[in-house]
XYZ file of C-alpha atoms in Angstrom:
574
model
C -12.410 -47.833 -137.078
C -9.509 -49.056 -134.878
C -8.516 -46.126 -132.734
C -5.213 -45.585 -130.972
C -5.992 -44.628 -127.344
C -3.871 -41.908 -125.850
C -3.800 -40.634 -122.309
C -1.301 -38.073 -121.093
C -0.871 -38.153 -117.342
C -0.811 -34.846 -115.532
C 2.427 -33.973 -113.788
C 2.293 -34.086 -109.936
C 2.126 -30.292 -109.949
C -0.732 -30.238 -112.417
C -2.602 -32.959 -110.472
C -2.291 -30.915 -107.297
C -3.501 -27.806 -109.088
C -6.444 -29.756 -110.609
C -7.469 -31.074 -107.185
C -7.366 -27.684 -105.602
C -9.235 -26.116 -108.514
C -11.953 -28.799 -108.373
C -12.466 -28.115 -104.648
C -12.564 -24.314 -105.115
C -15.175 -24.420 -107.861
C -17.085 -27.411 -106.413
C -16.738 -29.974 -109.199
C -15.638 -33.580 -109.374
C -11.832 -34.036 -109.170
C -11.757 -35.588 -112.630
C -13.324 -32.436 -114.041
C -10.659 -30.344 -112.296
C -8.159 -32.218 -114.465
C -10.180 -31.295 -117.580
C -9.852 -27.653 -116.687
C -6.090 -27.863 -116.240
C -5.810 -29.730 -119.601
C -7.556 -26.783 -121.139
C -5.017 -24.347 -119.642
C -7.400 -23.139 -116.943
C -5.621 -22.977 -113.586
C -7.398 -20.463 -111.369
C -10.941 -20.176 -109.982
C -11.431 -16.854 -111.827
C -10.459 -18.433 -115.151
C -12.756 -21.340 -114.454
C -15.694 -19.055 -113.737
C -15.090 -17.135 -116.967
C -14.906 -20.420 -118.857
C -18.129 -21.724 -117.327
C -19.966 -18.371 -117.791
C -18.950 -16.770 -121.093
C -20.079 -13.158 -121.179
C -20.980 -11.015 -124.179
C -19.185 -8.147 -122.412
C -15.960 -10.023 -122.966
C -16.232 -9.785 -126.765
C -13.396 -7.856 -128.390
C -13.791 -4.327 -129.627
C -14.797 -4.822 -133.264
C -12.894 -1.725 -134.326
C -9.633 -3.594 -133.606
C -10.191 -5.396 -136.951
C -8.484 -3.982 -139.970
C -10.722 -1.724 -142.151
C -13.655 -1.874 -139.681
C -14.008 1.905 -139.427
C -13.932 2.185 -143.237
C -16.595 -0.522 -143.470
C -18.879 1.250 -140.965
C -18.304 4.626 -142.677
C -19.258 3.193 -146.093
C -22.370 1.512 -144.709
C -23.384 4.723 -142.961
C -22.939 6.628 -146.255
C -25.097 4.080 -148.083
C -27.895 4.412 -145.557
C -27.601 8.196 -145.535
C -27.806 8.321 -149.340
C -30.548 5.652 -149.416
C -28.420 3.499 -151.760
C -29.597 0.028 -152.585
C -27.570 -2.585 -150.645
C -27.068 -6.260 -151.590
C -26.016 -8.778 -148.997
C -24.179 -11.525 -150.865
C -22.994 -14.837 -149.465
C -21.830 -18.396 -150.102
C -24.340 -21.222 -150.487
C -23.165 -23.346 -147.528
C -24.381 -23.120 -143.917
C -21.852 -20.507 -142.882
C -22.616 -18.316 -145.852
C -26.404 -18.653 -145.582
C -26.476 -17.923 -141.835
C -24.119 -14.982 -142.356
C -26.351 -13.470 -145.012
C -29.442 -14.089 -142.891
C -27.857 -12.386 -139.820
C -26.649 -9.300 -141.637
C -29.845 -8.970 -143.733
C -32.167 -9.457 -140.745
C -30.245 -6.994 -138.634
C -30.104 -4.229 -141.224
C -33.686 -4.812 -142.370
C -34.813 -3.717 -138.898
C -33.764 -0.135 -139.786
C -33.514 -0.057 -143.666
C -35.736 -1.260 -146.402
C -33.749 -0.696 -149.603
C -31.896 -3.969 -149.131
C -31.867 -7.436 -150.760
C -29.761 -10.620 -150.560
C -28.162 -12.856 -153.143
C -26.868 -16.433 -153.006
C -25.058 -17.653 -156.198
C -26.182 -20.900 -157.829
C -23.661 -23.654 -157.165
C -24.070 -25.118 -160.648
C -24.642 -22.023 -162.775
C -22.249 -19.581 -161.058
C -19.942 -21.622 -158.804
C -18.382 -20.565 -155.569
C -17.881 -16.920 -154.543
C -18.454 -13.678 -156.418
C -19.768 -14.259 -159.934
C -20.142 -11.865 -162.889
C -23.752 -12.905 -163.074
C -24.182 -11.798 -159.458
C -22.450 -8.439 -160.138
C -24.604 -7.916 -163.243
C -27.737 -8.648 -161.197
C -26.580 -6.026 -158.685
C -25.987 -3.459 -161.457
C -29.346 -4.166 -163.097
C -31.252 -3.670 -159.799
C -29.461 -0.405 -158.913
C -27.203 -1.751 -156.148
C -24.367 0.534 -155.114
C -22.979 -1.430 -152.156
C -22.506 -5.189 -151.820
C -21.709 -6.673 -148.407
C -20.170 -10.084 -149.195
C -19.960 -12.765 -146.501
C -17.998 -16.001 -146.232
C -16.368 -15.508 -149.617
C -14.897 -12.789 -151.813
C -11.321 -12.706 -150.470
C -9.931 -13.926 -153.826
C -12.385 -12.203 -156.140
C -9.907 -9.660 -157.491
C -11.196 -9.555 -161.054
C -14.894 -9.705 -160.182
C -14.682 -6.845 -157.686
C -12.646 -4.793 -160.099
C -15.391 -5.417 -162.651
C -18.012 -4.309 -160.066
C -16.060 -1.112 -159.406
C -16.132 -0.299 -163.142
C -19.970 -0.414 -162.818
C -19.958 1.944 -159.807
C -20.545 -0.795 -157.179
C -18.529 -0.868 -153.978
C -17.766 -3.989 -151.933
C -17.317 -4.666 -148.242
C -15.746 -8.155 -147.775
C -16.467 -10.160 -144.609
C -14.497 -13.376 -145.043
C -12.483 -15.809 -142.963
C -10.711 -17.809 -145.652
C -6.983 -17.492 -146.278
C -6.256 -14.587 -148.710
C -3.725 -14.435 -151.471
C -0.961 -11.815 -151.497
C -3.070 -9.523 -153.726
C -6.264 -8.400 -152.090
C -9.397 -7.397 -154.010
C -10.049 -3.654 -154.596
C -12.819 -3.454 -152.006
C -13.687 -0.452 -149.844
C -13.028 -2.574 -146.767
C -11.771 -6.131 -146.193
C -12.742 -7.607 -142.849
C -10.792 -10.825 -142.498
C -8.866 -11.905 -139.380
C -6.654 -14.123 -141.540
C -5.121 -11.142 -143.374
C -1.339 -11.115 -143.208
C -1.478 -7.694 -141.566
C -4.267 -8.695 -139.154
C -4.649 -6.576 -136.032
C -7.655 -8.478 -134.503
C -6.998 -10.572 -131.342
C -8.996 -13.608 -132.429
C -8.293 -15.150 -135.830
C -10.748 -18.122 -135.918
C -14.106 -16.451 -136.522
C -16.606 -18.104 -138.878
C -17.849 -16.165 -141.857
C -21.019 -15.457 -139.908
C -18.843 -14.382 -136.996
C -17.109 -11.778 -139.118
C -20.498 -10.529 -140.231
C -21.549 -10.323 -136.611
C -18.478 -8.202 -135.745
C -19.335 -5.860 -138.593
C -22.859 -5.392 -137.338
C -21.585 -5.034 -133.732
C -19.348 -2.181 -134.868
C -22.216 -0.629 -136.882
C -24.539 -0.847 -133.844
C -21.984 0.713 -131.526
C -21.266 3.507 -133.993
C -24.974 4.315 -134.306
C -26.116 3.851 -130.703
C -28.243 0.847 -131.568
C -29.074 -1.502 -128.666
C -27.033 -4.693 -128.796
C -30.172 -6.678 -128.042
C -31.226 -6.062 -131.638
C -28.158 -7.988 -132.693
C -27.683 -10.592 -129.953
C -31.166 -11.930 -130.606
C -29.704 -13.235 -133.923
C -26.894 -15.213 -132.268
C -28.776 -18.459 -132.949
C -27.525 -18.033 -136.517
C -23.994 -17.565 -135.267
C -24.144 -20.799 -133.251
C -25.359 -22.725 -136.335
C -22.457 -21.348 -138.418
C -19.806 -22.048 -135.763
C -20.936 -25.607 -135.293
C -21.368 -26.356 -138.975
C -18.083 -24.783 -140.126
C -16.089 -26.606 -137.402
C -14.155 -23.559 -136.285
C -12.485 -23.732 -132.868
C -14.862 -23.364 -129.931
C -12.437 -21.113 -128.072
C -12.161 -17.360 -127.393
C -14.910 -15.331 -129.020
C -16.356 -18.402 -130.724
C -17.091 -19.928 -127.297
C -18.937 -16.754 -126.235
C -20.890 -16.485 -129.452
C -21.731 -20.223 -129.554
C -22.748 -20.279 -125.853
C -25.166 -17.384 -126.168
C -26.260 -18.546 -129.637
C -27.198 -22.005 -128.279
C -29.079 -20.302 -125.419
C -31.000 -18.330 -128.054
C -31.565 -21.434 -130.167
C -33.062 -23.227 -127.143
C -35.199 -20.437 -125.821
C -36.237 -18.145 -128.672
C -35.001 -19.284 -132.091
C -35.920 -17.399 -135.231
C -39.048 -18.592 -137.002
C -37.080 -20.274 -139.777
C -34.729 -22.074 -137.439
C -37.695 -23.154 -135.279
C -39.253 -24.730 -138.382
C -36.033 -26.652 -139.098
C -35.862 -27.781 -135.426
C -39.381 -29.118 -135.739
C -38.798 -30.954 -138.973
C -35.719 -32.540 -137.438
C -37.766 -33.903 -134.542
C -35.773 -31.865 -132.021
C -38.513 -29.586 -130.684
C -38.791 -31.124 -127.260
C -35.162 -31.424 -126.203
C -32.212 -29.225 -125.317
C -30.154 -28.671 -128.447
C -26.421 -29.113 -128.555
C -23.724 -28.379 -131.077
C -23.983 -31.990 -132.212
C -27.646 -31.452 -133.039
C -26.605 -28.576 -135.307
C -23.796 -30.570 -136.971
C -25.829 -33.709 -137.668
C -29.382 -32.407 -137.985
C -29.871 -28.643 -138.539
C -26.765 -27.809 -140.588
C -27.242 -30.588 -143.208
C -30.786 -29.416 -143.946
C -29.621 -25.815 -144.507
C -26.803 -27.193 -146.692
C -29.159 -29.415 -148.656
C -30.851 -26.424 -150.208
C -27.585 -25.247 -151.827
C -26.455 -28.770 -152.690
C -29.661 -30.003 -154.331
C -31.449 -26.769 -155.443
C -30.385 -23.212 -154.601
C -29.112 -21.755 -151.327
C -31.387 -18.760 -151.650
C -34.262 -20.833 -150.458
C -32.380 -21.607 -147.245
C -31.816 -17.888 -146.588
C -35.497 -17.133 -147.355
C -36.398 -19.671 -144.637
C -33.903 -18.196 -142.143
C -35.306 -14.682 -142.585
C -38.978 -15.775 -142.851
C -41.471 -13.998 -140.543
C -44.546 -16.169 -141.183
C -44.738 -19.501 -139.321
C -46.898 -21.278 -141.897
C -44.621 -20.296 -144.765
C -41.570 -21.324 -142.752
C -43.101 -24.720 -142.012
C -43.786 -25.364 -145.694
C -40.290 -24.284 -146.694
C -38.691 -26.395 -144.027
C -40.641 -29.409 -145.265
C -39.334 -28.841 -148.813
C -35.755 -28.491 -147.581
C -36.181 -31.653 -145.540
C -37.057 -33.472 -148.762
C -33.909 -32.053 -150.384
C -31.973 -33.499 -147.492
C -33.545 -36.932 -147.911
C -32.557 -36.909 -151.595
C -29.088 -35.717 -150.610
C -28.678 -38.617 -148.213
C -29.606 -41.147 -150.943
C -27.181 -39.549 -153.351
C -24.527 -39.335 -150.673
C -24.844 -43.064 -149.943
C -24.605 -44.007 -153.567
C -21.613 -41.759 -154.328
C -19.768 -42.817 -151.179
C -20.139 -46.508 -152.159
C -18.791 -45.707 -155.659
C -15.951 -43.674 -154.196
C -14.887 -46.420 -151.804
C -14.902 -48.936 -154.636
C -12.707 -46.653 -156.745
C -10.297 -46.256 -153.821
C -10.129 -50.025 -153.306
C -9.166 -50.557 -156.924
C -6.133 -48.280 -156.609
C -3.165 -50.726 -156.494
C -1.041 -48.583 -154.165
C -3.826 -47.535 -151.782
C -2.178 -49.235 -148.785
C 0.953 -47.194 -149.085
C -0.506 -43.855 -150.157
C -0.830 -41.025 -147.612
C -3.684 -39.299 -149.476
C -6.698 -40.038 -151.668
C -7.503 -38.196 -154.921
C -10.404 -39.581 -157.003
C -12.296 -38.238 -160.003
C -15.581 -39.201 -161.626
C -17.188 -36.971 -164.244
C -20.698 -38.207 -163.385
C -20.743 -37.356 -159.677
C -23.086 -34.711 -158.311
C -21.124 -31.523 -157.565
C -23.271 -30.699 -154.535
C -22.292 -33.844 -152.575
C -18.590 -34.267 -153.282
C -17.558 -32.430 -150.083
C -19.596 -34.908 -148.037
C -18.028 -37.845 -149.870
C -14.571 -36.466 -149.259
C -15.419 -36.263 -145.520
C -16.613 -39.906 -145.598
C -13.378 -41.047 -147.224
C -11.308 -39.152 -144.661
C -13.240 -40.797 -141.867
C -12.936 -44.297 -143.288
C -9.280 -44.217 -144.446
C -7.980 -41.506 -142.139
C -5.975 -39.618 -144.687
C -6.501 -36.300 -146.568
C -8.990 -36.805 -149.421
C -9.833 -34.911 -152.598
C -12.965 -35.781 -154.546
C -13.410 -34.293 -157.997
C -16.170 -34.201 -160.574
C -16.735 -32.431 -163.907
C -18.478 -29.087 -164.115
C -18.565 -26.676 -167.052
C -15.671 -28.481 -168.733
C -13.429 -28.395 -165.658
C -12.590 -30.787 -162.833
C -13.876 -29.286 -159.627
C -13.919 -30.685 -156.133
C -13.463 -30.591 -152.407
C -10.609 -31.543 -150.091
C -10.975 -32.688 -146.462
C -8.333 -33.379 -143.890
C -7.489 -35.379 -140.764
C -6.853 -33.825 -137.421
C -3.807 -31.562 -137.307
C -2.956 -31.604 -141.036
C -3.388 -28.418 -143.095
C -5.049 -29.497 -146.355
C -5.256 -25.945 -147.631
C -1.438 -25.742 -147.719
C -1.349 -29.124 -149.534
C -3.752 -27.815 -152.176
C -1.879 -24.544 -152.359
C 1.360 -26.380 -153.101
C -0.175 -27.337 -156.454
C -1.460 -23.799 -157.257
C 0.203 -23.705 -160.673
C -1.993 -26.619 -161.737
C -5.239 -24.967 -160.505
C -7.459 -22.322 -162.008
C -9.024 -21.552 -158.649
C -8.816 -22.725 -155.006
C -9.624 -21.572 -151.512
C -10.397 -22.740 -148.018
C -8.825 -23.298 -144.601
C -7.008 -25.889 -142.572
C -9.485 -28.761 -142.719
C -11.426 -28.052 -145.954
C -10.700 -26.616 -149.315
C -12.293 -26.246 -152.741
C -10.450 -26.376 -156.059
C -10.905 -26.222 -159.794
C -8.498 -27.404 -162.482
C -8.351 -28.689 -166.045
C -9.309 -32.345 -166.255
C -6.024 -33.238 -167.933
C -4.175 -31.911 -164.857
C -5.866 -34.315 -162.432
C -3.219 -37.093 -162.639
C -0.384 -34.643 -162.052
C -2.346 -32.960 -159.245
C -2.868 -36.361 -157.595
C 0.870 -37.111 -157.818
C 2.009 -33.781 -156.387
C -0.700 -33.664 -153.687
C 0.399 -37.144 -152.549
C 4.067 -36.057 -152.550
C 3.283 -33.025 -150.451
C 1.155 -34.980 -147.959
C 3.752 -37.780 -147.689
C 6.471 -35.253 -146.951
C 4.578 -33.107 -144.383
C 2.063 -35.337 -142.591
C 3.199 -36.541 -139.114
C 3.047 -40.183 -138.160
C 0.544 -39.463 -135.410
C -1.745 -37.787 -137.964
C -1.998 -41.007 -139.978
C -3.971 -42.979 -137.437
C -7.253 -42.096 -135.773
C -6.693 -41.458 -132.073
C -8.951 -41.139 -129.103
C -7.514 -38.722 -126.530
C -8.743 -39.883 -123.090
C -9.446 -37.090 -120.685
C -9.830 -39.170 -117.561
C -10.264 -42.706 -116.336
C -13.430 -43.268 -114.269
C -15.160 -45.985 -112.305
C -18.886 -46.379 -112.894
C -19.486 -45.089 -109.355
C -18.184 -41.671 -110.622
C -20.645 -41.530 -113.512
C -23.701 -39.971 -111.884
C -26.250 -37.529 -113.078
C -24.642 -34.907 -110.807
C -21.319 -35.563 -112.597
C -23.064 -35.166 -115.989
C -24.617 -31.806 -114.906
C -21.186 -30.530 -113.887
C -19.753 -31.803 -117.208
C -22.359 -29.858 -119.153
C -20.758 -26.675 -117.918
C -17.832 -27.394 -120.254
C -20.104 -27.107 -123.266
C -20.428 -26.058 -126.065
C -18.089 -28.673 -127.439
C -16.207 -28.664 -130.669
C -12.669 -28.196 -132.043
C -10.436 -26.757 -129.374
C -12.873 -27.875 -126.680
C -13.732 -31.387 -127.673
C -16.429 -33.317 -125.888
C -14.544 -35.133 -123.094
C -13.779 -38.846 -123.647
C -13.501 -41.018 -120.549
C -12.206 -44.534 -120.079
C -13.252 -47.361 -117.784
C -11.137 -50.532 -117.553
C -12.315 -54.033 -117.075
C -16.042 -53.825 -117.654
C -18.440 -56.752 -118.264
C -21.664 -57.405 -120.030
C -24.496 -57.461 -117.476
C -26.032 -60.186 -119.534
C -28.619 -58.118 -121.397
C -26.604 -56.326 -124.103
C -27.929 -56.868 -127.629
C -27.350 -55.896 -131.249
C -29.851 -53.338 -132.522
C -30.504 -51.136 -135.601
C -32.137 -51.643 -138.962
C -29.003 -53.371 -140.214
C -28.064 -54.844 -136.844
C -24.984 -52.569 -136.805
C -25.193 -51.118 -133.303
C -24.954 -52.602 -129.769
C -27.224 -51.540 -126.915
C -25.192 -52.229 -123.808
C -25.816 -52.848 -120.129
C -22.477 -52.937 -118.350
C -20.931 -53.395 -114.924
C -17.342 -52.755 -113.735
C -15.603 -54.632 -110.973
C -15.472 -51.707 -108.559
C -19.088 -50.715 -108.136
C -22.608 -52.085 -108.289
C -23.740 -49.618 -110.881
C -25.290 -50.946 -114.094
C -24.532 -48.501 -116.861
C -26.568 -48.183 -120.086
C -24.734 -47.464 -123.280
C -24.910 -47.434 -127.064
C -22.082 -48.358 -129.411
C -22.866 -47.164 -132.925
C -21.498 -49.219 -135.811
C -19.592 -51.585 -133.500
C -21.689 -54.757 -133.738
C -18.554 -56.709 -134.723
C -17.663 -56.602 -130.996
C -20.879 -58.177 -129.836
C -19.581 -61.760 -129.973
C -16.641 -60.932 -127.697
C -18.838 -58.985 -125.290
C -21.123 -62.026 -124.906
C -18.216 -64.242 -123.836
C -18.376 -62.565 -120.368
C -14.663 -61.642 -120.657
C -13.510 -58.193 -119.489
C -13.001 -55.332 -121.900
C -12.088 -51.628 -121.767
C -14.341 -48.834 -123.123
C -13.871 -45.255 -124.185
C -17.018 -43.158 -124.069
C -18.719 -39.837 -123.830
C -21.444 -39.190 -121.240
C -24.930 -38.015 -122.232
C -28.335 -37.800 -120.730
C -30.580 -40.800 -121.367
C -33.244 -39.449 -123.684
C -35.746 -42.123 -122.526
C -35.103 -41.764 -118.785
C -34.740 -38.141 -117.696
C -32.374 -37.701 -114.795
C -30.280 -40.698 -115.797
C -27.092 -40.887 -117.912
C -25.939 -43.240 -120.621
C -22.590 -43.862 -122.275
C -22.014 -43.191 -125.919
C -19.325 -45.800 -126.532
C -16.626 -44.578 -128.898
C -14.474 -47.699 -128.843
C -14.303 -51.137 -127.319
C -11.054 -52.946 -126.690
C -10.631 -56.503 -125.257
C -8.407 -56.326 -122.175
C -5.893 -58.701 -123.807
C -5.231 -56.012 -126.457
C -4.168 -53.393 -123.831
């Protein structure tokens, strides 16, 4: 991908503030500028940023309906009613169900969980799920990461004497379901200070309120924050505010004392002997949890996450790993077919969006394929397949563009839709697909900004190789966890040269392993440039080039750093 590099210089006032801040908190001057770019301007703010505290979490009772939700749960426990914890089949839903179920199961035994089948029931609350609840004597359903649009299904449940507490974070319609309580910080009448919680995060806040109301030690709940970290990373919610606190402590839990099920996944990923990051969750742990719902049934993923026996967890994790291998093969095949379909569209060069449909595609992988198309073509993408006589699919977006609103603009063509800024799901009649594609394109063309149509690399600071030390890396780690709203810093070094030992590597010879020098220091820097082997010929000419990169610890040489090269640009292109 050809990136546009952007670098916004700090004003003289901001530069002076950054230098003073770096001195006061004892970090490299370039990192002082990173703090200022994040709106942090005082030592006290910097210390809070570097040391997120659970004591700084908001009062959960500030959320609409929280007291009603806690009261109804207390009533259910007091009357020994059967409770069902119900959730979506993706990572956020599965971790949310596991967190709420594991927490309540410490004190209450008349409880079960339910994950709908992606292929038999579809997304959200299903009548089959409600009927299961009725047949098994359930009187209260706690639904997580879905339910905000299930008006008819929850009305049906009420007719059977079943109450609902909704814990969701997706954008609601004007008409809310007839639930006892609706916990959703995206309600139009929201009173909660932080609106970007994951579905698991909303479930956590509910359990936090329940614990406070009943005098339960918070340690019984915070020990489950590893699940919150997995949901926050996988659902790509902003790593700011409460999410930064939950993710920081969740990562600590994941690295020191993960649940038995998560430990089994960590081991099957080959991550057992290293410090885990949000990237490890996004690229290794999350996809395996997702694979269960994509290829089989998400219930198996929840069973693993709540498992208490190590041997059973190991066996289940191995099965889920096989699902993930099958998912990757299917993903590769479908992505190739999707790219070919896109290439055959005569107006693809002028279109601002992608909408493609294939009746034969696997429903469980279309979201991944949509993400692949968005990455390759850098435009909002919708991928649709056929399921139960309808066209159903997933939409993904580029940075800064609200794809949910684009889908919502076609609501009259849809039988169902939901989601948030960067991801949405939708269902419509197959005959409506061409008109949907036309109107979706018209909306995107009208609303997308020019800067949202090209992949950009925002450079945080320009460095010399003499700056890039292990001490610098250790200071940089204090900015983690990284994600939306707190992206992993990208640095730039100008006029670097091949040391003479760089080489193309990888099974398909697609990557470059680099050893580089700059013209201002004697440091030889190791780096890896994934998928950029096309630049190898230029690099070997001994001419100067510029690099953008992230900094990471060298996994083969502890105590040393290496560069993860994001982009390479010959100096004559500057």
